[in-house]
Amino acid sequence: MLRPGMCLLVGALLAAFLGEAAGTTTCFAGNATYPACSDDTACAGGSCTASVGCYCVDPITQCLPSSNVTCDSSTTPCCPEGLYWFPNQTCCSEELNCDPACVTGKETCGYADGDAVCQCNNTAYLHANRSRIAPTVDCRGDVMTVSISKCLLERFQYSASNMHLLENNRTECSGPSYVDIVNNERILFKQVPLQNGWCGTTFSVQGEKVTYTNALYIPPDFDLPIIISSALNMSFSCTYNMTMQTSLQTVLHPLIGTVTLPAINGTGTAQAIMAAYTNDAFTIPYQVGDELTVGSPVYIGIMTTFTDGDNFTLRAERCVAAPSNASYDTTGVPLITDGCALNQDVNAQYVSNGETLEVRFKMDTFVFQDMPEVYIRCDVRLCKKQTPDVCKCSSSRAGRSGGATASLSIGPLDLSVSIDVNSGSSTVVSSLAVLWSSLLVLLSLRLF
Ligand SMILES: *[C@@H]1O[C@H](CO)[C@@H](O)[C@H](O)[C@H]1NC(C)=O
Ligand SMILES: *[C@@H]1O[C@H](CO)[C@@H](O)[C@H](O)[C@H]1NC(C)=O
Ligand SMILES: *[C@@H]1O[C@H](CO)[C@@H](O)[C@H](O)[C@H]1NC(C)=O
Ligand SMILES: *[C@@H]1O[C@H](CO)[C@@H](O)[C@H](O)[C@H]1NC(C)=O
Ligand SMILES: *[C@@H]1O[C@H](CO)[C@@H](O)[C@H](O)[C@H]1NC(C)=O
Ligand SMILES: *[C@@H]1O[C@H](CO)[C@@H](O)[C@H](O)[C@H]1NC(C)=O
Ligand SMILES: *[C@@H]1O[C@H](CO)[C@@H](O)[C@H](O)[C@H]1NC(C)=O
Ligand SMILES: *[C@@H]1O[C@H](CO)[C@@H](O)[C@H](O)[C@H]1NC(C)=O
Ligand SMILES: *[C@@H]1O[C@H](CO)[C@@H](O)[C@H](O)[C@H]1NC(C)=O
Ligand SMILES: *[C@@H]1O[C@H](CO)[C@@H](O)[C@H](O)[C@H]1NC(C)=O
């Protein structure tokens, strides 16, 4: 029988051989302090546990994972101190290794605080121009994101961890929000929700545009003996159109259209989405193939990804139903006009309009004669809250700032008309035919 020491020696030679064959690194084979987790003699029941690490069945002896006893280095410290994880070889080695890998050319794998970490390659940034620090801002309806190169900041001896926004009175105001590698460069991202007052964010409305502004302040590293840079303080802003433009996603799965709010001083967008629901809680979306019985209620919700609900509401100015995507202007039947539901030819009632960032209304299902489909298009806008309340139904268009709106549409609501002969009574709303088009006859069937 082989002595344990012999086993280890053979293992070490084998591992060394495999390591050389792969042309990468020499796996550490294990010793009395750190046996292999899969070694049933020296380490019974070894395993790796997320956030804890790899231990034998006793919770004291650290062990070495391998392909037999796997370790996920994204959640688990895989190797004991002084050894580094090589994910490609699923082993620990005495050779320094950064996992995840460092940015090629721009970073080197170094040793700091007992761990292998990516450090900026000073040679690569030595002749960098300070103007290259130029941060960028990305604008979305819910968040502004400023991005900036970590190594360029370090090159000019800025203290990225001490960066903060205009006001610094909560923990989220300071430090980067997250770090990622973009275009072969490690980038720090600072995210600022679109919310008036958050770490000093303010907004201003000019005409049909709203602009959110904040500033990012990055101090130099005062721990260094020589300070070569003044503090960076740059303001950034995201501007959004308050009116929305037409765009329609693939209409059928499910019935959701999308509009885009173009942004300036950034590349981002906010979106508004219209969906049809079958219940009055607006929670069960209408699916393609669902039967909508004429006369039964259908619930329409319009939401936006724009998040500053303290200062803005979403208001549907006008909604029109039509038998085809192209006929809103000719054969369309208005559901909402000037922000108010028209309970006229078609029974439409708004549940909420201009009160929150969601518009809700209800209508009784109807069909156009000989046309199985119904499309709905809405003109929606962000409405700035003010006193007196100008966003709700009762206020006229003239009372609000600006006039233009853009559209959002949905459809087709594919109506598999099922008419219950016993309980249904059909009413031809003839006035509509006269009013809107000689071709159109609106058939409204009510079930009592
Ligand atoms: C085992 O290897 C580790 C890492 O190289 C080392 O720190 C430790 O002293 C070794 N233990 C023995 C008993 O050789
Ligand atoms: C590890 O594997 C990945 C993909 O499988 C490869 O891109 C990378 O170069 C490998 N790293 C080493 C050090 O072999
Ligand atoms: C560091 O940058 C220099 C200059 O670009 C380059 O020659 C060198 O290979 C880089 N070092 C590493 C480890 O990538
Ligand atoms: C840095 O870039 C700016 C603008 O591109 C340029 O005007 C300046 O001369 C550059 N400075 C150096 C030292 O190259
Ligand atoms: C931060 O300061 C602003 C203005 O000074 C204030 O409105 C806000 O409530 C403060 N936030 C916190 C979390 O203290
Ligand atoms: C940064 O600039 C803004 C104006 O853009 C100013 O209000 C703020 O006080 C400045 N912050 C610092 C720390 O200088
Ligand atoms: C804002 O919307 C209006 C109309 O919807 C459009 O004409 C204008 O070009 C948009 N502005 C920007 C900056 O996209
Ligand atoms: C961003 O908008 C402000 C105010 O409208 C303007 O002064 C500034 O030049 C703009 N910046 C860019 C990069 O377009
Ligand atoms: C935004 O809304 C908050 C909360 O209702 C209010 O205190 C603040 O004055 C509003 N800001 C503007 C610029 O209207
Ligand atoms: C409706 O018309 C618009 C504009 O012409 C188009 O972008 C959209 O794809 C159409 N939708 C359907 C369902 O045909």
XYZ file of C-alpha atoms and ligand atoms in Angstrom:
588
model
C 0.000 0.000 0.000
C 1.217 3.466 -0.821
C 1.851 5.836 2.032
C -0.217 9.059 1.937
C 2.912 11.084 1.253
C 3.603 8.939 -1.770
C 0.098 9.516 -3.041
C 0.570 13.245 -2.778
C 3.863 13.074 -4.612
C 2.348 11.115 -7.472
C -0.564 13.540 -7.556
C 1.785 16.491 -7.674
C 3.748 15.049 -10.558
C 0.596 14.199 -12.439
C -0.848 17.671 -11.919
C 2.402 19.278 -12.951
C 2.458 17.173 -16.075
C -1.140 18.039 -16.988
C -0.458 21.713 -16.319
C 2.510 21.757 -18.652
C 0.632 19.834 -21.299
C -2.134 22.483 -21.356
C 0.547 25.139 -21.676
C -0.903 27.210 -18.871
C -0.143 26.833 -15.207
C 0.940 24.308 -12.635
C -1.919 23.281 -10.429
C -1.112 23.118 -6.749
C -1.511 19.445 -5.915
C -2.162 19.732 -2.201
C -0.184 19.204 0.974
C -0.961 18.340 4.586
C -2.389 21.843 5.269
C -4.530 22.011 2.142
C -5.545 18.558 0.891
C -7.590 18.083 -2.264
C -11.332 18.122 -1.528
C -11.688 14.922 -3.534
C -9.027 13.142 -1.434
C -11.107 10.745 0.624
C -8.201 9.838 2.878
C -6.934 13.269 3.839
C -10.226 15.144 3.383
C -13.484 13.262 3.735
C -16.552 14.860 2.140
C -14.832 18.003 0.898
C -17.070 20.532 -0.864
C -17.335 24.186 -1.837
C -20.113 26.404 -0.471
C -21.159 29.761 -1.898
C -19.587 32.729 -0.057
C -17.870 30.379 2.450
C -15.298 28.500 0.380
C -14.017 24.930 0.146
C -13.730 22.797 3.274
C -13.406 19.140 4.230
C -16.251 17.635 6.189
C -14.810 19.236 9.300
C -15.376 22.973 9.012
C -11.727 23.856 9.764
C -9.621 22.217 7.068
C -9.636 24.190 3.832
C -9.348 22.019 0.747
C -8.516 22.385 -2.941
C -11.348 22.101 -5.462
C -10.897 20.378 -8.803
C -13.053 19.196 -11.668
C -14.397 16.497 -9.324
C -15.247 18.939 -6.543
C -16.305 22.021 -8.473
C -16.115 25.612 -7.375
C -17.989 28.602 -8.822
C -15.542 31.451 -8.416
C -18.240 34.041 -9.049
C -19.910 33.207 -5.737
C -17.272 31.322 -3.784
C -13.715 32.029 -2.696
C -12.221 28.918 -4.287
C -8.641 28.780 -3.048
C -6.992 29.101 0.361
C -4.868 32.205 0.936
C -1.727 32.355 -1.200
C -3.244 30.221 -3.967
C -5.194 31.504 -6.977
C -8.060 30.020 -8.929
C -7.593 29.068 -12.589
C -11.115 28.507 -13.887
C -9.988 27.003 -17.207
C -8.130 24.260 -15.374
C -10.507 24.133 -12.403
C -7.649 24.176 -9.961
C -5.718 26.368 -7.562
C -2.143 27.382 -8.290
C 0.644 29.280 -6.572
C 0.885 31.379 -9.712
C -0.906 34.724 -9.480
C -4.192 34.741 -11.412
C -6.991 37.267 -11.623
C -10.440 35.844 -12.091
C -12.343 37.328 -13.874
C -9.468 38.118 -16.210
C -7.988 41.599 -16.434
C -8.401 43.855 -19.460
C -5.707 42.842 -21.953
C -2.995 45.459 -22.323
C -4.719 47.972 -20.048
C -4.396 46.098 -16.763
C -2.028 43.732 -15.048
C -2.827 41.081 -12.494
C -1.250 42.124 -9.217
C -1.239 41.260 -5.561
C -2.973 43.469 -3.015
C -4.521 42.840 0.407
C -3.940 39.106 0.150
C -5.717 38.752 -3.151
C -5.001 38.781 -6.874
C -6.567 41.936 -8.305
C -6.500 43.743 -11.642
C -4.391 46.871 -11.490
C -4.109 49.561 -14.115
C -1.103 49.134 -16.418
C 0.626 52.422 -15.734
C 2.724 52.137 -18.880
C -0.365 51.987 -21.060
C -1.768 55.208 -19.569
C 1.475 57.103 -19.073
C 0.997 59.361 -22.068
C -2.775 59.589 -21.864
C -4.269 63.010 -22.489
C -6.239 64.347 -19.540
C -9.031 65.333 -21.925
C -9.636 61.633 -22.589
C -11.300 61.379 -19.174
C -14.403 62.833 -20.921
C -17.323 61.029 -19.313
C -20.516 60.172 -21.167
C -24.115 60.194 -20.040
C -26.769 57.714 -21.049
C -30.390 58.768 -20.596
C -33.299 56.456 -19.942
C -36.757 57.169 -18.706
C -35.915 55.950 -15.256
C -32.204 56.572 -14.829
C -29.279 58.723 -15.981
C -25.996 56.823 -16.151
C -22.642 58.580 -16.243
C -19.674 56.447 -17.284
C -15.982 57.147 -16.893
C -12.750 55.172 -17.311
C -11.359 53.821 -14.041
C -7.736 53.710 -15.172
C -7.791 57.226 -16.613
C -9.099 58.513 -13.292
C -6.332 56.613 -11.507
C -3.732 57.873 -13.947
C -4.562 61.441 -12.978
C -4.770 60.408 -9.337
C -8.468 60.907 -8.786
C -10.139 59.081 -5.975
C -12.989 57.294 -7.734
C -14.316 55.772 -4.537
C -14.899 59.279 -3.159
C -16.878 60.535 -6.147
C -20.266 61.966 -5.257
C -23.250 63.764 -6.703
C -24.335 67.366 -6.162
C -25.802 66.599 -2.758
C -24.195 63.893 -0.692
C -26.654 63.144 2.055
C -27.375 59.471 1.476
C -25.099 56.505 0.815
C -26.183 56.062 -2.806
C -24.946 59.582 -3.597
C -21.289 58.566 -3.411
C -19.038 56.005 -5.078
C -19.612 54.229 -8.391
C -22.854 52.281 -8.805
C -21.174 49.440 -10.675
C -18.114 48.550 -12.746
C -18.054 46.850 -16.118
C -15.684 46.282 -19.025
C -16.717 48.139 -22.185
C -14.626 48.280 -25.372
C -11.603 46.802 -23.658
C -11.684 49.401 -20.879
C -12.806 49.126 -17.266
C -15.589 51.664 -16.820
C -17.143 53.056 -13.649
C -20.864 53.765 -13.850
C -22.803 56.157 -11.666
C -26.550 55.784 -11.875
C -28.934 58.549 -10.923
C -32.652 57.814 -10.868
C -34.842 60.353 -12.607
C -36.243 61.731 -9.423
C -36.439 65.356 -8.366
C -34.380 65.901 -5.190
C -32.446 62.596 -5.305
C -28.862 63.525 -4.360
C -29.506 67.011 -5.677
C -31.190 66.171 -8.980
C -33.412 68.977 -10.244
C -35.484 69.394 -13.353
C -36.731 72.244 -15.460
C -39.398 72.390 -18.119
C -38.870 74.429 -21.250
C -41.617 74.289 -23.797
C -42.214 70.660 -24.628
C -39.002 69.390 -23.054
C -38.007 68.489 -19.534
C -34.358 68.419 -18.467
C -33.001 66.656 -15.376
C -29.642 67.877 -14.084
C -27.110 66.803 -11.498
C -23.324 67.080 -11.123
C -20.604 64.535 -10.473
C -17.749 65.611 -8.230
C -14.512 63.568 -8.167
C -11.806 64.704 -5.724
C -8.089 63.997 -6.150
C -6.563 61.310 -3.976
C -5.468 63.313 -0.941
C -3.509 60.316 0.423
C -0.824 60.747 -2.234
C 2.260 62.838 -1.458
C 1.914 64.993 -4.564
C -1.459 66.144 -5.838
C -1.418 66.637 -9.590
C -5.098 67.241 -10.313
C -7.811 69.639 -9.242
C -11.154 68.148 -8.352
C -13.404 67.257 -11.259
C -16.881 68.710 -11.101
C -19.043 68.251 -14.104
C -22.717 68.763 -14.496
C -24.710 66.406 -16.657
C -28.257 66.408 -17.842
C -30.850 64.375 -19.652
C -33.555 66.001 -21.698
C -36.760 64.293 -22.707
C -39.531 65.148 -25.068
C -42.725 65.400 -23.100
C -44.703 64.296 -26.120
C -44.493 60.800 -27.486
C -44.044 59.489 -30.945
C -45.764 56.712 -32.744
C -44.271 53.332 -33.022
C -45.880 49.998 -32.899
C -44.248 46.800 -31.829
C -45.236 43.496 -33.316
C -48.853 43.798 -32.529
C -49.926 40.299 -31.756
C -47.979 38.736 -28.903
C -49.370 40.180 -26.661
C -51.187 43.333 -27.581
C -48.545 45.826 -26.633
C -47.320 48.804 -28.616
C -44.272 50.840 -27.738
C -43.393 54.479 -28.217
C -40.066 56.105 -27.787
C -39.199 59.355 -26.066
C -36.090 60.668 -27.771
C -33.541 62.269 -25.471
C -31.011 64.973 -26.122
C -27.754 65.467 -24.250
C -27.701 61.695 -24.073
C -28.671 58.722 -26.145
C -31.463 57.258 -24.103
C -35.185 56.916 -24.284
C -38.244 56.513 -22.129
C -41.088 54.420 -23.311
C -44.825 54.307 -23.062
C -46.633 51.038 -23.388
C -50.285 50.350 -24.052
C -51.863 47.077 -23.121
C -55.325 45.575 -23.023
C -56.531 43.719 -19.949
C -59.472 41.487 -19.266
C -60.012 42.368 -15.596
C -60.823 45.586 -13.790
C -57.691 45.306 -11.664
C -55.680 45.755 -14.895
C -53.572 42.697 -14.084
C -54.502 40.001 -16.633
C -53.321 41.024 -20.118
C -55.505 40.218 -23.048
C -53.772 37.520 -25.096
C -54.019 36.802 -28.755
C -56.707 34.203 -29.176
C -58.642 35.334 -26.117
C -62.246 35.839 -27.094
C -63.654 39.245 -26.454
C -67.399 39.177 -26.488
C -69.021 42.228 -27.960
C -70.505 44.231 -25.134
C -68.165 42.874 -22.507
C -65.689 45.304 -20.960
C -62.051 45.546 -22.000
C -59.575 47.520 -19.910
C -56.855 49.611 -21.541
C -53.787 50.685 -19.583
C -51.026 53.022 -20.761
C -47.850 52.998 -18.707
C -44.552 54.809 -19.071
C -41.031 53.965 -18.024
C -40.576 57.597 -17.082
C -40.361 57.503 -13.300
C -40.707 60.981 -11.829
C -44.281 60.571 -10.675
C -43.902 63.315 -8.074
C -43.862 66.011 -10.687
C -45.390 64.486 -13.793
C -48.422 62.508 -14.793
C -49.276 60.685 -17.992
C -52.283 62.064 -19.825
C -54.048 60.556 -22.824
C -55.167 63.497 -24.920
C -57.113 61.583 -27.526
C -57.789 57.913 -28.210
C -59.352 56.588 -31.364
C -60.539 53.102 -32.302
C -60.495 52.052 -35.938
C -61.009 48.897 -37.982
C -57.516 49.044 -39.477
C -54.146 50.534 -38.710
C -54.456 53.031 -41.500
C -57.967 54.303 -40.968
C -57.867 56.234 -37.701
C -58.471 59.506 -39.467
C -61.201 58.290 -41.772
C -63.285 55.684 -40.005
C -61.977 56.114 -36.457
C -64.318 56.393 -33.513
C -63.085 58.631 -30.702
C -62.880 57.085 -27.256
C -61.173 59.956 -25.479
C -61.086 63.566 -26.589
C -59.353 66.414 -24.732
C -58.450 63.967 -22.002
C -62.056 63.009 -21.281
C -63.752 59.737 -22.134
C -66.598 60.193 -24.546
C -69.401 58.024 -23.393
C -71.250 58.468 -26.628
C -71.475 55.941 -29.399
C -69.033 53.598 -27.774
C -69.285 53.175 -24.066
C -65.895 54.343 -22.782
C -65.120 55.443 -19.263
C -61.803 56.582 -17.977
C -60.758 55.182 -14.666
C -57.760 57.450 -14.285
C -56.174 59.981 -16.627
C -53.553 62.578 -15.799
C -53.431 61.506 -12.170
C -50.413 59.182 -12.091
C -47.882 57.850 -14.575
C -50.500 55.361 -15.717
C -53.629 56.028 -17.751
C -56.491 53.611 -17.312
C -59.766 53.427 -19.103
C -62.475 50.947 -19.785
C -64.670 50.449 -22.791
C -67.354 48.042 -23.829
C -66.187 45.856 -26.681
C -67.638 46.610 -30.081
C -66.888 45.660 -33.669
C -67.017 47.478 -36.930
C -69.387 45.875 -39.363
C -67.681 43.242 -41.508
C -64.335 44.149 -39.938
C -63.085 41.672 -37.346
C -60.282 43.772 -35.947
C -60.141 46.826 -33.748
C -57.072 49.027 -33.458
C -56.662 51.693 -30.818
C -54.376 54.667 -31.055
C -53.739 57.200 -28.309
C -51.981 60.541 -28.258
C -50.263 60.759 -24.898
C -48.070 63.293 -23.163
C -46.265 63.868 -19.911
C -48.151 66.556 -18.043
C -46.371 68.643 -15.415
C -48.315 68.696 -12.192
C -49.371 72.135 -11.081
C -52.077 73.998 -9.247
C -54.794 74.253 -10.363
C -54.729 70.707 -11.670
C -54.418 70.903 -15.436
C -53.767 67.240 -16.124
C -57.142 65.717 -15.371
C -60.054 65.321 -17.728
C -61.863 68.507 -16.832
C -59.092 70.847 -17.906
C -58.992 71.881 -21.509
C -56.000 71.744 -23.797
C -55.647 75.523 -23.643
C -54.907 75.451 -19.928
C -51.728 73.452 -20.225
C -48.275 74.323 -21.354
C -47.645 73.308 -24.913
C -50.010 71.684 -27.305
C -48.325 69.068 -29.406
C -48.736 65.404 -28.675
C -47.623 62.308 -30.450
C -49.237 58.962 -30.766
C -49.175 55.485 -29.419
C -51.202 52.702 -30.931
C -52.291 49.179 -30.206
C -53.981 46.534 -32.228
C -55.474 44.647 -33.651
C -57.737 43.421 -30.938
C -58.705 40.343 -32.847
C -62.328 40.006 -31.981
C -63.765 36.565 -32.288
C -67.258 37.848 -32.085
C -69.542 35.577 -30.190
C -73.015 36.938 -30.094
C -75.307 35.452 -27.544
C -78.572 35.445 -29.406
C -80.659 34.864 -26.346
C -79.404 37.708 -24.257
C -77.949 40.028 -26.819
C -79.791 42.854 -28.393
C -78.181 44.583 -31.276
C -78.204 48.287 -31.763
C -76.874 49.922 -34.835
C -75.472 53.261 -33.857
C -76.506 54.960 -37.022
C -75.466 58.469 -36.117
C -71.874 57.364 -36.273
C -72.206 56.091 -39.756
C -73.433 59.446 -40.800
C -70.976 61.358 -38.737
C -67.749 59.556 -39.452
C -68.048 57.710 -42.699
C -70.658 56.365 -44.959
C -68.879 53.045 -44.910
C -68.829 52.676 -41.188
C -71.563 51.146 -39.176
C -70.822 50.600 -35.571
C -72.471 47.572 -34.148
C -72.782 47.752 -30.424
C -74.160 44.694 -28.722
C -74.860 44.813 -25.058
C -75.337 41.825 -22.831
C -77.583 42.460 -19.892
C 0.942 23.898 2.033
O 0.934 24.883 0.999
C 0.608 26.187 1.431
C 0.514 27.091 0.210
O 1.643 27.014 -0.562
C 1.644 26.684 2.432
O 1.278 27.981 2.880
C 1.700 25.712 3.584
O 2.719 26.089 4.448
C 1.937 24.284 3.089
N 1.845 23.380 4.205
C 2.717 22.430 4.400
C 2.509 21.559 5.597
O 3.656 22.268 3.637
C -9.794 30.321 -20.523
O -10.849 29.956 -21.410
C -11.408 31.038 -22.131
C -12.566 30.533 -22.942
O -12.825 29.209 -22.718
C -10.341 31.659 -23.022
O -10.891 32.771 -23.714
C -9.176 32.117 -22.167
O -8.141 32.614 -22.992
C -8.639 30.979 -21.329
N -7.644 31.508 -20.423
C -6.488 30.913 -20.223
C -5.568 31.571 -19.226
O -6.173 29.888 -20.804
C 1.192 47.587 -20.469
O 1.153 48.576 -21.482
C 2.301 48.579 -22.316
C 2.208 49.768 -23.245
O 0.953 49.762 -23.921
C 2.396 47.263 -23.058
O 3.545 47.242 -23.846
C 2.432 46.119 -22.043
O 2.405 44.873 -22.707
C 1.244 46.193 -21.107
N 1.353 45.179 -20.078
C 0.435 44.210 -19.893
C 0.699 43.258 -18.775
O -0.543 44.117 -20.597
C -4.945 66.879 -25.250
O -6.091 66.912 -26.116
C -6.529 68.229 -26.407
C -7.811 68.140 -27.203
O -7.827 66.991 -27.991
C -5.440 68.974 -27.151
O -5.870 70.297 -27.417
C -4.176 69.002 -26.303
O -3.119 69.610 -27.022
C -3.777 67.591 -25.894
N -2.673 67.674 -24.950
C -1.588 66.921 -25.058
C -0.564 67.090 -24.004
O -1.457 66.134 -25.979
C -30.914 65.654 1.161
O -30.963 67.080 1.082
C -32.099 67.602 0.375
C -31.980 69.108 0.277
O -31.085 69.627 1.185
C -33.381 67.182 1.086
O -34.498 67.621 0.356
C -33.418 65.672 1.215
O -34.549 65.274 1.945
C -32.163 65.161 1.888
N -32.185 63.699 1.868
C -31.881 62.972 2.939
C -31.941 61.482 2.772
O -31.570 63.493 3.992
C -20.119 71.519 -8.730
O -20.756 72.345 -9.701
C -22.085 72.719 -9.384
C -22.607 73.526 -10.536
O -22.406 72.880 -11.735
C -22.120 73.484 -8.085
O -23.457 73.795 -7.746
C -21.524 72.635 -6.972
O -21.460 73.362 -5.778
C -20.117 72.180 -7.367
N -19.655 71.239 -6.362
C -18.506 71.387 -5.736
C -18.200 70.397 -4.678
O -17.730 72.281 -6.015
C -40.041 65.954 -29.820
O -41.290 65.564 -30.357
C -41.725 66.380 -31.449
C -43.117 65.964 -31.836
O -43.482 64.779 -31.263
C -40.750 66.208 -32.596
O -41.156 67.020 -33.676
C -39.373 66.633 -32.132
O -38.425 66.409 -33.148
C -38.964 65.858 -30.901
N -37.730 66.410 -30.394
C -36.638 65.682 -30.269
C -35.464 66.384 -29.719
O -36.582 64.512 -30.559
C -26.334 69.716 -22.872
O -27.371 70.663 -22.697
C -26.907 71.903 -22.162
C -28.119 72.759 -21.888
O -29.061 72.633 -22.937
C -25.912 72.554 -23.137
O -25.412 73.733 -22.580
C -24.761 71.578 -23.370
O -23.880 72.101 -24.336
C -25.282 70.228 -23.837
N -24.175 69.296 -23.910
C -24.001 68.493 -24.947
C -22.809 67.581 -24.862
O -24.746 68.494 -25.909
C -41.839 68.266 -7.533
O -42.705 67.584 -6.635
C -42.373 67.773 -5.272
C -43.298 66.884 -4.456
O -44.617 67.058 -4.854
C -42.543 69.243 -4.910
O -42.196 69.450 -3.545
C -41.620 70.044 -5.792
O -41.810 71.438 -5.539
C -41.891 69.775 -7.269
N -40.859 70.445 -8.055
C -41.133 71.283 -9.043
C -39.961 71.928 -9.706
O -42.276 71.514 -9.400
C -49.386 50.579 -38.133
O -48.858 51.663 -38.876
C -47.573 52.095 -38.431
C -47.200 53.336 -39.220
O -47.486 53.195 -40.570
C -46.588 50.953 -38.578
O -45.317 51.356 -38.082
C -47.078 49.757 -37.792
O -46.206 48.661 -37.960
C -48.479 49.369 -38.216
N -48.972 48.303 -37.358
C -49.566 47.226 -37.844
C -50.052 46.255 -36.849
O -49.692 47.035 -39.025
